[in-house]
Short mmCIF file of C-alpha atoms in Angstrom, two decimals:
data_model
loop_
_atom_site.label_atom_id
_atom_site.label_comp_id
_atom_site.label_asym_id
_atom_site.label_seq_id
_atom_site.Cartn_x
_atom_site.Cartn_y
_atom_site.Cartn_z
CA MET A 73 0.00 0.00 -0.01
CA GLY A 74 1.63 3.19 -1.16
CA PHE A 75 1.18 6.66 0.25
CA LEU A 76 -1.23 7.60 -2.52
CA ASP A 77 -3.48 4.65 -1.76
CA ALA A 78 -3.62 5.66 1.86
CA PHE A 79 -4.18 9.32 0.90
CA LEU A 80 -7.11 8.39 -1.28
CA GLY A 81 -8.39 5.78 1.14
CA LYS A 82 -7.99 2.81 -1.22
CA ARG A 83 -7.76 -0.56 0.39
CA LYS A 84 -6.70 -3.87 -1.11
CA VAL A 85 -5.78 -7.14 0.41
CA ALA A 86 -2.71 -8.87 -0.87
CA ALA A 87 -2.79 -12.03 -2.93
CA PRO A 88 -0.46 -14.88 -1.87
CA ALA A 89 3.28 -14.29 -2.20
CA ALA A 90 5.42 -16.38 -4.62
CA THR A 91 5.17 -20.07 -3.88
CA ASP A 92 8.93 -20.78 -3.71
CA ARG A 93 8.95 -19.05 -0.31
CA LEU A 94 6.57 -21.69 0.98
CA PHE A 95 8.55 -24.53 -0.60
CA ALA A 96 11.68 -23.34 1.16
CA LEU A 97 10.46 -25.44 4.06
CA THR A 98 11.04 -28.72 2.25
CA THR A 99 14.80 -28.11 2.02
CA ALA A 100 15.02 -26.38 5.37
CA TYR A 101 13.32 -29.32 7.03
CA VAL A 102 16.15 -31.71 6.14
CA ASP A 103 18.41 -29.47 8.21
CA LEU A 104 15.86 -29.08 11.00
CA GLU A 105 15.53 -32.79 11.42
CA THR A 106 19.19 -33.78 11.27
CA ALA A 107 20.84 -30.81 12.99
CA GLN A 108 18.18 -29.67 15.48
CA GLY A 109 16.22 -32.86 16.07
CA ILE A 110 13.01 -30.96 15.24
CA LYS A 111 10.52 -33.42 13.75
CA THR A 112 7.17 -32.92 12.10
CA ARG A 113 4.11 -34.01 14.02
CA GLY A 114 2.68 -35.11 10.69
CA ALA A 115 0.18 -32.34 10.29
CA ALA A 116 -0.15 -29.01 8.55
CA GLY A 117 -3.00 -26.57 8.16
CA ILE A 118 -3.87 -23.61 6.00
CA VAL A 119 -6.22 -20.98 7.43
CA PHE A 120 -8.41 -18.58 5.45
CA GLN A 121 -11.57 -16.55 5.66
CA GLN A 122 -14.62 -18.28 4.32
CA LEU A 123 -16.87 -16.14 2.22
CA ALA A 124 -20.63 -16.66 1.97
CA THR A 125 -20.62 -16.72 -1.81
CA ALA A 126 -22.15 -19.32 -4.08
CA ASP A 127 -18.92 -20.75 -5.48
CA PHE A 128 -16.79 -20.69 -2.37
CA ALA A 129 -18.11 -23.91 -0.86
CA GLN A 130 -17.81 -25.56 -4.27
CA ILE A 131 -14.17 -24.56 -4.65
CA LEU A 132 -13.48 -25.84 -1.16
CA SER A 133 -15.09 -29.25 -1.66
CA ASP A 134 -13.43 -29.62 -5.05
CA THR A 135 -10.10 -28.96 -3.35
CA GLU A 136 -10.84 -31.48 -0.63
CA GLU A 137 -11.78 -34.08 -3.23
CA LEU A 138 -8.60 -33.41 -5.15
CA LEU A 139 -6.46 -33.81 -2.06
CA ALA A 140 -8.29 -36.98 -1.06
CA GLY A 141 -7.55 -38.33 -4.56
CA THR A 142 -3.83 -37.67 -4.38
CA GLY A 143 -3.89 -38.90 -0.78
CA GLU A 144 -4.63 -42.37 -2.02
CA GLU A 145 -1.11 -42.49 -3.45
CA THR A 146 0.75 -40.48 -0.85
CA GLY A 147 -1.14 -41.74 2.17
CA SER A 148 -2.13 -38.27 3.39
CA THR A 149 -5.53 -37.50 4.81
CA VAL A 150 -7.41 -34.25 4.65
CA GLU A 151 -10.14 -32.62 6.76
CA THR A 152 -11.66 -29.15 7.17
CA GLN A 153 -12.50 -27.43 10.39
CA ASP A 154 -13.99 -24.09 11.51
CA ASP A 155 -12.20 -22.34 14.36
CA GLU A 156 -13.66 -20.25 17.13
CA PHE A 157 -12.95 -17.02 15.23
CA GLY A 158 -14.97 -18.03 12.19
CA TYR A 159 -12.01 -18.94 9.97
CA LYS A 160 -11.75 -22.14 7.96
CA TRP A 161 -8.85 -24.58 8.24
CA VAL A 162 -7.88 -27.28 5.75
CA ILE A 163 -5.80 -29.78 7.69
CA VAL A 164 -3.56 -32.33 6.03
CA ARG A 165 -1.99 -35.24 7.86
CA ASP A 166 1.04 -37.01 6.47
CA ASP A 167 4.40 -37.99 7.92
CA ASP A 168 6.23 -36.80 4.85
CA MET A 169 7.10 -33.12 4.91
CA ASP A 170 7.21 -32.79 1.10
CA ASP A 171 3.68 -34.12 0.82
CA LEU A 172 2.46 -31.69 3.48
CA VAL A 173 3.92 -28.70 1.72
CA VAL A 174 2.59 -29.79 -1.66
CA SER A 175 -0.91 -30.32 -0.23
CA VAL A 176 -0.98 -26.95 1.50
CA ASN A 177 0.17 -25.36 -1.74
CA THR A 178 -2.59 -27.15 -3.63
CA VAL A 179 -5.21 -25.59 -1.37
CA ALA A 180 -3.69 -22.14 -1.84
CA ASP A 181 -3.48 -22.63 -5.60
CA ASN A 182 -7.10 -23.71 -5.85
CA LEU A 183 -8.33 -20.78 -3.80
CA SER A 184 -6.24 -18.39 -5.90
CA LEU A 185 -7.56 -19.86 -9.15
CA GLY A 186 -11.09 -19.34 -7.82
CA GLY A 187 -10.29 -15.68 -7.08
CA TYR A 188 -10.05 -16.14 -3.36
CA GLY A 189 -6.26 -16.04 -2.92
CA ASP A 190 -6.55 -12.79 -1.00
CA ARG A 191 -8.55 -14.59 1.71
CA ILE A 192 -5.65 -16.81 2.81
CA LEU A 193 -3.94 -15.82 6.02
CA ALA A 194 -1.35 -18.40 6.84
CA ALA A 195 -0.10 -21.94 6.67
CA VAL A 196 0.89 -23.69 9.87
CA PHE A 197 3.19 -26.67 10.29
CA SER A 198 3.43 -28.50 13.61
CA PHE A 199 6.65 -29.96 15.03
CA ASN A 200 8.15 -31.48 18.13
CA ASP A 201 11.63 -30.42 19.16
CA ALA A 202 14.37 -32.74 20.43
CA GLN A 203 12.86 -32.59 23.92
CA GLY A 204 9.43 -33.51 22.54
CA LYS A 205 8.01 -30.01 23.11
CA PRO A 206 5.50 -28.78 20.56
CA LEU A 207 6.21 -25.82 18.32
CA TYR A 208 4.81 -24.30 15.15
CA LEU A 209 6.21 -22.68 12.09
CA ILE A 210 3.80 -20.19 10.55
CA TYR A 211 3.95 -19.00 6.94
CA ASN A 212 2.30 -15.61 6.40
CA TYR A 213 0.80 -15.68 2.90
CA LYS A 214 0.55 -11.88 2.63
CA ARG A 215 4.22 -11.30 3.28
CA GLY A 216 5.67 -14.63 2.16
CA ASN A 217 7.65 -14.94 5.39
CA TRP A 218 8.10 -17.56 8.06
CA TYR A 219 8.12 -17.15 11.80
CA PRO A 220 8.03 -19.47 14.85
CA PHE A 221 5.12 -19.74 17.25
CA VAL A 222 5.53 -21.55 20.55
CA PRO A 223 2.47 -21.35 22.81
CA ALA A 224 3.22 -21.59 26.53
CA SER A 225 0.97 -22.63 29.37
CA GLY A 226 -1.56 -20.03 30.47
CA GLN A 227 -4.09 -18.11 28.42
CA GLN A 228 -2.53 -16.62 25.28
CA GLN A 229 1.01 -16.95 26.57
CA ARG A 230 3.88 -17.67 24.24
CA ALA A 231 7.45 -18.70 24.88
CA ASN A 232 9.27 -15.80 23.32
CA GLU A 233 12.71 -17.02 24.40
CA ARG A 234 12.21 -20.29 22.56
CA GLU A 235 10.94 -18.44 19.50
CA PHE A 236 14.07 -16.27 19.35
CA GLN A 237 16.25 -19.38 19.69
CA LEU A 238 14.34 -20.96 16.81
CA LYS A 239 14.87 -17.88 14.68
CA ALA A 240 18.60 -18.12 15.28
CA GLN A 241 18.52 -21.83 14.46
CA LEU A 242 16.35 -21.66 11.36
CA GLY A 243 16.85 -18.14 10.09
CA GLY A 244 19.34 -19.09 7.39
CA GLY A 245 17.29 -21.73 5.65
CA LEU A 246 13.89 -20.01 5.47
CA PRO A 247 12.75 -16.58 4.28
CA PHE A 248 12.22 -15.31 7.81
CA GLU A 249 10.03 -12.48 9.08
CA GLU A 250 12.53 -9.88 10.33
CA ASP A 251 9.97 -7.57 11.92
CA ILE A 252 9.03 -9.35 15.16
CA ALA A 253 5.97 -7.11 15.45
CA ARG A 254 4.59 -9.25 12.61
CA TRP A 255 5.05 -12.54 14.45
CA PHE A 256 1.30 -12.77 14.91
CA PRO A 257 0.19 -15.62 17.12
CA LEU A 258 -2.61 -17.88 15.95
CA TRP A 259 -4.56 -19.06 18.94
CA GLY A 260 -6.57 -22.23 18.77
CA ILE A 261 -4.50 -23.94 16.04
CA PRO A 262 -6.37 -27.20 15.46
CA ILE A 263 -3.22 -29.31 14.84
CA MET B 125 -5.39 -17.50 -14.69
CA ALA B 126 -6.49 -16.25 -11.31
CA ARG B 127 -9.64 -14.21 -11.43
CA PRO B 128 -9.67 -10.66 -10.13
CA THR B 129 -10.16 -10.40 -6.41
CA SER B 130 -13.47 -9.89 -4.70
CA PHE B 131 -14.11 -6.17 -5.02
CA GLY B 132 -13.76 -3.65 -7.82
CA LYS B 133 -12.62 -0.06 -7.58
CA ASP B 134 -14.58 2.93 -6.38
CA THR B 135 -13.22 5.59 -8.62
CA GLY B 136 -16.12 7.96 -7.91
CA LEU B 137 -15.36 8.06 -4.20
CA GLN B 138 -11.69 8.73 -4.86
CA ALA B 139 -12.50 11.49 -7.30
CA ARG B 140 -14.79 13.22 -4.83
CA MET B 141 -12.21 12.90 -2.11
CA LEU B 142 -9.49 14.35 -4.33
CA LEU B 143 -11.74 17.25 -5.39
CA THR B 144 -12.55 18.07 -1.76
CA MET B 145 -8.91 18.02 -0.77
CA PHE B 146 -8.07 20.18 -3.79
CA LEU B 147 -10.70 22.78 -2.88
CA LEU B 148 -9.57 22.75 0.74
CA GLY B 149 -6.00 23.33 -0.39
CA LEU B 150 -7.14 26.16 -2.70
CA VAL B 151 -9.03 27.91 0.14
CA TYR B 152 -5.99 27.61 2.38
CA VAL B 153 -3.55 28.95 -0.22
CA VAL B 154 -5.74 32.01 -0.72
CA PHE B 155 -6.07 32.39 3.02
CA MET B 156 -2.31 32.16 3.46
CA GLY B 157 -1.87 34.85 0.82
CA VAL B 158 -4.19 37.22 2.69
CA LEU B 159 -2.47 36.47 6.00
CA PHE B 160 0.97 37.21 4.60
CA ALA B 161 -0.27 40.38 2.97
CA ALA B 162 -1.70 41.48 6.31
CA GLY B 163 1.71 41.34 7.96
CA ALA B 164 3.32 40.45 11.24
CA GLY B 165 0.51 40.35 13.82
CA VAL B 166 -1.29 37.63 11.99
CA ILE B 167 1.89 35.60 11.47
CA THR B 168 2.15 35.34 15.25
CA ILE B 169 -1.27 33.78 15.33
CA VAL B 170 -0.25 31.30 12.67
CA LEU B 171 2.85 30.35 14.65
CA PHE B 172 0.80 29.96 17.76
CA ALA B 173 -1.63 27.76 15.86
CA GLY B 174 1.34 25.74 14.57
CA VAL B 175 2.31 24.88 18.10
CA LEU B 176 -1.22 23.89 18.91
CA PHE B 177 -1.27 21.77 15.75
CA ALA B 178 1.84 19.88 16.86
CA VAL B 179 0.37 19.28 20.26
CA GLN B 180 -2.81 18.05 18.70
CA LEU B 181 -0.92 15.71 16.41
CA PHE B 182 1.26 14.22 19.10
CA ALA B 183 -0.95 14.25 22.17
CA SER B 184 -4.52 14.07 20.99
CA ASP B 185 -4.59 10.25 20.92
CA LYS B 186 -3.68 10.04 24.61
CA LEU B 187 -6.02 12.89 25.49
CA ALA B 188 -8.83 11.22 23.58
CA LEU B 189 -8.26 7.88 25.25
CA ARG B 190 -8.24 9.57 28.63
CA SER B 191 -11.36 11.61 27.97
CA MET B 192 -13.17 8.38 27.06
CA GLY B 193 -11.85 6.66 30.15
CA ALA B 194 -10.24 4.05 27.89
CA LYS B 195 -7.60 1.73 29.21
CA VAL B 196 -5.05 -0.15 27.07
CA VAL B 197 -5.57 -3.87 27.65
CA SER B 198 -3.12 -6.78 27.39
CA PRO B 199 -3.86 -10.05 25.58
CA ALA B 200 -4.50 -11.70 28.95
CA GLU B 201 -7.19 -9.12 29.78
CA ALA B 202 -9.04 -9.27 26.48
CA PRO B 203 -7.96 -12.49 24.70
CA GLU B 204 -10.81 -12.63 22.15
CA LEU B 205 -10.45 -9.04 21.07
CA HIS B 206 -6.66 -9.38 20.74
CA ALA B 207 -6.96 -12.59 18.73
CA MET B 208 -9.61 -11.06 16.44
CA ILE B 209 -7.50 -8.01 15.73
CA GLU B 210 -4.33 -10.06 15.23
CA ARG B 211 -6.05 -12.02 12.49
CA LEU B 212 -7.39 -8.89 10.84
CA CYS B 213 -3.89 -7.43 10.97
CA ILE B 214 -2.49 -10.47 9.15
CA GLN B 215 -5.22 -10.12 6.55
CA ALA B 216 -4.76 -6.34 6.15
CA ASP B 217 -0.95 -6.63 6.39
CA LEU B 218 -0.74 -4.09 9.21
CA PRO B 219 1.33 -4.02 12.38
CA LYS B 220 -0.82 -4.68 15.43
CA PRO B 221 -2.10 -1.52 17.11
CA LYS B 222 -2.49 -1.11 20.83
CA ILE B 223 -5.91 -2.17 21.95
CA ALA B 224 -7.96 -0.23 24.50
CA ILE B 225 -11.35 -0.76 26.09
CA ALA B 226 -13.54 2.00 27.44
CA ASP B 227 -15.95 0.96 30.15
CA THR B 228 -19.14 2.62 28.98
CA PRO B 229 -22.49 1.22 27.85
CA MET B 230 -22.49 3.48 24.77
CA PRO B 231 -21.73 1.13 21.85
CA ASN B 232 -18.86 2.69 19.92
CA ALA B 233 -15.33 2.23 18.66
CA PHE B 234 -12.60 4.55 17.45
CA ALA B 235 -9.02 4.55 16.22
CA MET B 236 -6.32 7.02 17.25
CA GLY B 237 -2.75 7.65 16.35
CA ARG B 238 -0.70 9.50 13.78
CA SER B 239 1.08 6.46 12.33
CA LYS B 240 0.52 2.77 11.86
CA LYS B 241 3.08 1.99 14.53
CA SER B 242 1.72 4.28 17.21
CA ALA B 243 -1.94 3.58 16.65
CA THR B 244 -4.55 2.51 19.19
CA VAL B 245 -7.96 1.07 18.53
CA CYS B 246 -10.55 1.36 21.23
CA ALA B 247 -13.82 -0.46 21.71
CA THR B 248 -16.39 0.29 24.39
CA THR B 249 -17.71 -2.47 26.58
CA GLY B 250 -21.11 -1.48 25.18
CA ILE B 251 -20.14 -2.43 21.64
CA MET B 252 -18.52 -5.64 22.71
CA ASN B 253 -21.67 -6.76 24.47
CA LEU B 254 -23.98 -5.60 21.72
CA LEU B 255 -22.36 -7.11 18.63
CA SER B 256 -21.79 -10.63 17.46
CA PRO B 257 -18.14 -11.56 16.70
CA THR B 258 -18.68 -11.15 12.95
CA GLU B 259 -20.19 -7.68 13.42
CA LEU B 260 -17.47 -6.61 15.83
CA GLU B 261 -14.92 -7.84 13.30
CA GLY B 262 -16.45 -5.51 10.71
CA VAL B 263 -16.25 -2.55 13.08
CA MET B 264 -12.65 -3.32 14.03
CA ALA B 265 -11.70 -3.67 10.34
CA HIS B 266 -13.29 -0.25 9.75
CA GLU B 267 -11.09 1.22 12.50
CA LEU B 268 -8.00 -0.57 11.19
CA THR B 269 -8.72 0.97 7.78
CA HIS B 270 -8.79 4.43 9.40
CA ILE B 271 -5.28 3.66 10.72
CA ALA B 272 -4.02 2.34 7.44
CA ASN B 273 -5.43 5.37 5.62
CA ARG B 274 -3.87 7.73 8.17
CA ASP B 275 -7.17 9.48 8.61
CA MET B 276 -6.28 11.08 11.84
CA VAL B 277 -3.27 12.84 10.33
CA ILE B 278 -5.15 13.82 7.21
CA MET B 279 -8.01 15.32 9.21
CA THR B 280 -5.67 17.11 11.58
CA VAL B 281 -3.74 18.64 8.68
CA ALA B 282 -7.01 19.52 6.94
CA SER B 283 -8.28 21.26 10.05
CA PHE B 284 -5.11 23.30 10.68
CA PHE B 285 -6.02 26.39 8.70
CA ALA B 286 -9.63 26.13 9.68
CA SER B 287 -8.53 26.44 13.32
CA VAL B 288 -6.27 29.39 12.42
CA ALA B 289 -9.22 31.07 10.69
CA SER B 290 -11.46 30.34 13.64
CA MET B 291 -8.88 31.83 16.03
CA ILE B 292 -8.57 34.99 14.01
CA THR B 293 -12.34 35.31 13.77
CA GLN B 294 -12.70 34.96 17.52
CA PHE B 295 -9.83 37.38 18.05
CA GLY B 296 -11.63 39.80 15.76
CA PHE B 297 -14.86 39.53 17.70
CA PHE B 298 -13.13 40.15 21.04
CA PHE B 299 -11.10 43.11 20.05
CA GLY B 300 -13.35 44.57 17.42
CA GLY B 301 -11.79 46.53 14.58
CA GLY B 302 -10.56 48.99 17.27
CA HIS B 303 -6.87 49.28 16.72
CA SER B 304 -6.47 50.06 13.08
CA GLN B 305 -3.63 52.42 13.83
CA SER B 306 -1.22 50.83 11.35
CA ASP B 307 -0.77 52.31 7.89
CA ASP B 308 -2.65 50.69 5.13
CA ASP B 309 0.22 48.96 3.27
CA GLY B 310 -1.81 45.78 3.19
CA PRO B 311 -5.36 44.58 3.87
CA GLY B 312 -6.63 45.97 7.16
CA PHE B 313 -7.37 43.85 10.16
CA LEU B 314 -11.11 43.94 9.50
CA VAL B 315 -10.54 42.44 6.05
CA VAL B 316 -8.46 39.67 7.57
CA VAL B 317 -11.22 38.89 10.10
CA LEU B 318 -13.83 38.85 7.36
CA VAL B 319 -11.71 36.63 5.14
CA SER B 320 -11.07 34.36 8.10
CA MET B 321 -14.77 34.01 8.73
CA VAL B 322 -15.41 33.02 5.15
CA VAL B 323 -12.43 30.65 5.12
CA TYR B 324 -13.66 29.09 8.34
CA VAL B 325 -17.14 28.45 7.05
CA ILE B 326 -16.02 27.07 3.69
CA SER B 327 -13.20 24.95 5.10
CA PHE B 328 -15.44 23.64 7.86
CA MET B 329 -17.95 22.34 5.29
CA LEU B 330 -15.20 20.94 3.08
CA MET B 331 -13.67 19.20 6.07
CA GLN B 332 -16.92 17.60 7.03
CA ALA B 333 -17.34 16.41 3.44
CA LEU B 334 -13.83 14.99 3.51
CA SER B 335 -14.59 13.27 6.79
CA ARG B 336 -17.69 11.66 5.29
CA TYR B 337 -15.71 10.41 2.31
CA ARG B 338 -13.07 8.95 4.61
CA GLU B 339 -15.86 7.16 6.44
CA PHE B 340 -17.15 5.65 3.21
CA ALA B 341 -13.57 4.56 2.40
CA ALA B 342 -13.20 2.98 5.82
CA ASP B 343 -16.51 1.11 5.43
CA ARG B 344 -15.32 -0.11 2.07
CA GLY B 345 -11.92 -1.08 3.51
CA ALA B 346 -13.63 -3.07 6.25
CA ALA B 347 -15.66 -4.94 3.62
CA VAL B 348 -12.52 -5.69 1.60
CA ILE B 349 -10.56 -6.88 4.63
CA THR B 350 -13.24 -9.09 6.12
CA GLY B 351 -14.94 -10.11 2.91
CA ARG B 352 -18.22 -9.55 4.70
CA PRO B 353 -19.86 -6.21 3.82
CA SER B 354 -23.12 -7.32 5.43
CA GLY B 355 -21.43 -8.04 8.74
CA LEU B 356 -20.51 -4.35 9.07
CA ALA B 357 -23.93 -3.31 7.78
CA SER B 358 -25.65 -5.30 10.47
CA ALA B 359 -23.30 -3.85 13.11
CA LEU B 360 -24.06 -0.28 11.99
CA MET B 361 -27.77 -0.93 12.23
CA LYS B 362 -27.51 -2.30 15.72
CA ILE B 363 -25.26 0.54 16.89
CA SER B 364 -27.39 3.31 15.46
CA ASN B 365 -30.56 1.82 16.96
CA VAL B 366 -29.01 1.80 20.43
CA ASN B 367 -27.38 5.21 20.10
CA GLU B 368 -30.66 6.83 19.20
CA ARG B 369 -32.21 5.46 22.37
CA ILE B 370 -29.42 6.57 24.74
CA PRO B 371 -30.33 9.80 26.54
CA GLN B 372 -28.64 13.00 25.50
CA GLN B 373 -27.19 13.57 28.94
CA ASP B 374 -24.45 10.95 28.57
CA LEU B 375 -23.47 12.16 25.18
CA ARG B 376 -22.37 15.67 25.72
CA ALA B 377 -19.07 14.57 27.17
CA ALA B 378 -18.45 12.61 24.01
CA SER B 379 -19.30 15.31 21.48
CA GLU B 380 -15.68 16.24 20.75
CA MET B 381 -14.93 12.66 19.91
CA GLN B 382 -17.60 12.43 17.22
CA ALA B 383 -15.31 12.59 14.23
CA PHE B 384 -13.45 9.45 15.23
CA PHE B 385 -16.41 7.27 16.21
CA ILE B 386 -17.64 4.37 14.13
CA SER B 387 -21.05 5.90 14.37
CA PRO B 388 -22.07 9.35 15.68
CA VAL B 389 -24.06 9.49 18.86
CA GLY B 390 -27.09 11.59 19.73
CA LYS B 391 -29.24 13.57 17.37
CA SER B 392 -27.49 13.68 14.05
CA VAL B 393 -26.68 16.96 12.36
CA ALA B 394 -27.87 16.58 8.85
CA GLY B 395 -26.30 17.18 5.49
CA LEU B 396 -23.34 19.49 5.05
CA PHE B 397 -22.37 19.64 8.72
CA ALA B 398 -22.21 15.96 9.52
CA THR B 399 -18.90 14.20 10.09
CA HIS B 400 -20.48 10.84 9.18
CA PRO B 401 -22.58 10.01 6.16
CA PRO B 402 -26.20 9.20 6.90
CA MET B 403 -26.73 5.62 7.98
CA GLU B 404 -28.92 4.80 4.95
CA LYS B 405 -26.16 5.84 2.59
CA ARG B 406 -23.54 3.78 4.42
CA LEU B 407 -25.85 0.75 4.42
CA ALA B 408 -26.60 1.25 0.72
CA ALA B 409 -22.88 1.38 -0.09
CA LEU B 410 -22.22 -1.78 1.87
CA GLN B 411 -25.18 -3.40 0.17
CA ARG B 412 -23.64 -2.51 -3.23
CA LEU B 413 -20.37 -4.16 -2.16
CA GLU B 414 -22.20 -7.28 -1.09
CA SER B 415 -24.01 -7.50 -4.42
CA GLN B 416 -20.72 -6.93 -6.19
CA LEU B 417 -19.19 -9.81 -4.25
CA GLN B 418 -22.17 -12.12 -4.77
CA GLY B 419 -23.00 -11.05 -8.31
CA GLN B 420 -19.48 -11.52 -9.64
CA ARG B 421 -19.49 -14.99 -8.14
CA MET B 422 -22.86 -15.94 -9.57
CA ALA B 423 -21.68 -14.93 -13.00
CA SER B 424 -18.50 -16.97 -12.74
CA ILE B 425 -20.11 -20.34 -11.92
CA PRO B 426 -20.00 -22.51 -15.03
CA ALA B 427 -23.45 -23.39 -16.18
#
């Protein structure tokens, strides 16, 4: 959004960033697993706004069907879920990181082709670290950047120290979000 | 390839906004010319107003929050509101503003702050109790759009010369045309006062028009961000119903805040002098956005 857009009160929402920034996870994960002992929990989700338009539900069920079809070869399963804030999640379960990333990208692609790419917020991948503690990596579709999210016990508490450590550990391999003000938490992640 | 996104452009609104700003600028340039021609005494007033302007720009958000009795809340204190705004910020690609809550039954919300980084959005407990999450989301997206569009700075800048003109007019009334002792190597003081009065009236009306256009733009922005024009429409209907019922007594304290509210309170001043467009027009605009969203989609379904 440039100055002129703000001056004239124009507002647009961004379409998804280039896909290679998402796919950076597939190569980065090799490193994560071997060097850091961070392993996938076999699930990934993509979260977006659901619009009450006639073709939205159709696009969504077509996408689900498509993923279920490819899932027969890869062994991944797919489900959709509404969260408490009214957003829709498509959740893919598969132990193979490449399959997870490809599936998430398929959802984003289908929504974009249907003209709903600007409704996608983020993709979330769930991991356990070497101590077995859960952590998430979140991909912000608007900015095309990754950041860590480690919820802590207590209502809406997060382990910032651990997140900073993760940034130091992962920062090289992934296009990372440098502005920590943009490390938005996502509460109630269903994976 | 990918189809165009959900909403088209509103060139008409932008054209009207630009025209209003141009006219306002024109009035101010003429006014400046008269002031400079009038000489030193008036320049002092302008400088004085400049200081006030700076104070207004840098302190008004805190003053406004205090006058509303609003308190900045942490995520632990208002988890749902924080989570809702965080998601809207991802969607709108904005940094997260500070979030405040004012403990008053009057259902309203406003945004303050001169930049995206220093912004605060405030909701009253009244609005949080009144609206469903979807409706509240629409209202918050409207306020976030005000922040993104820098409406507070634009309105403060737009009002600068109007306040100078108003000061000179008042000054003129208090001291009359009494001391016209200076030689007439420029327009006399009386002329300056008269010009100021005219400038004040014209710029006031232009500013109110500009404010209404910014409101339309913020409504539109909320619809674009949430993808739910009707959510905001339903929120506006609920808010205006309640605000019309609330007794006038409570509202006087809030009158200075009007320009920043999601919806004005109390008896509305019609037409040229209103900071907000009439409710029917806002609802009609949102309705148009909803049909745009739905209509485009209907057309694109293969038969």
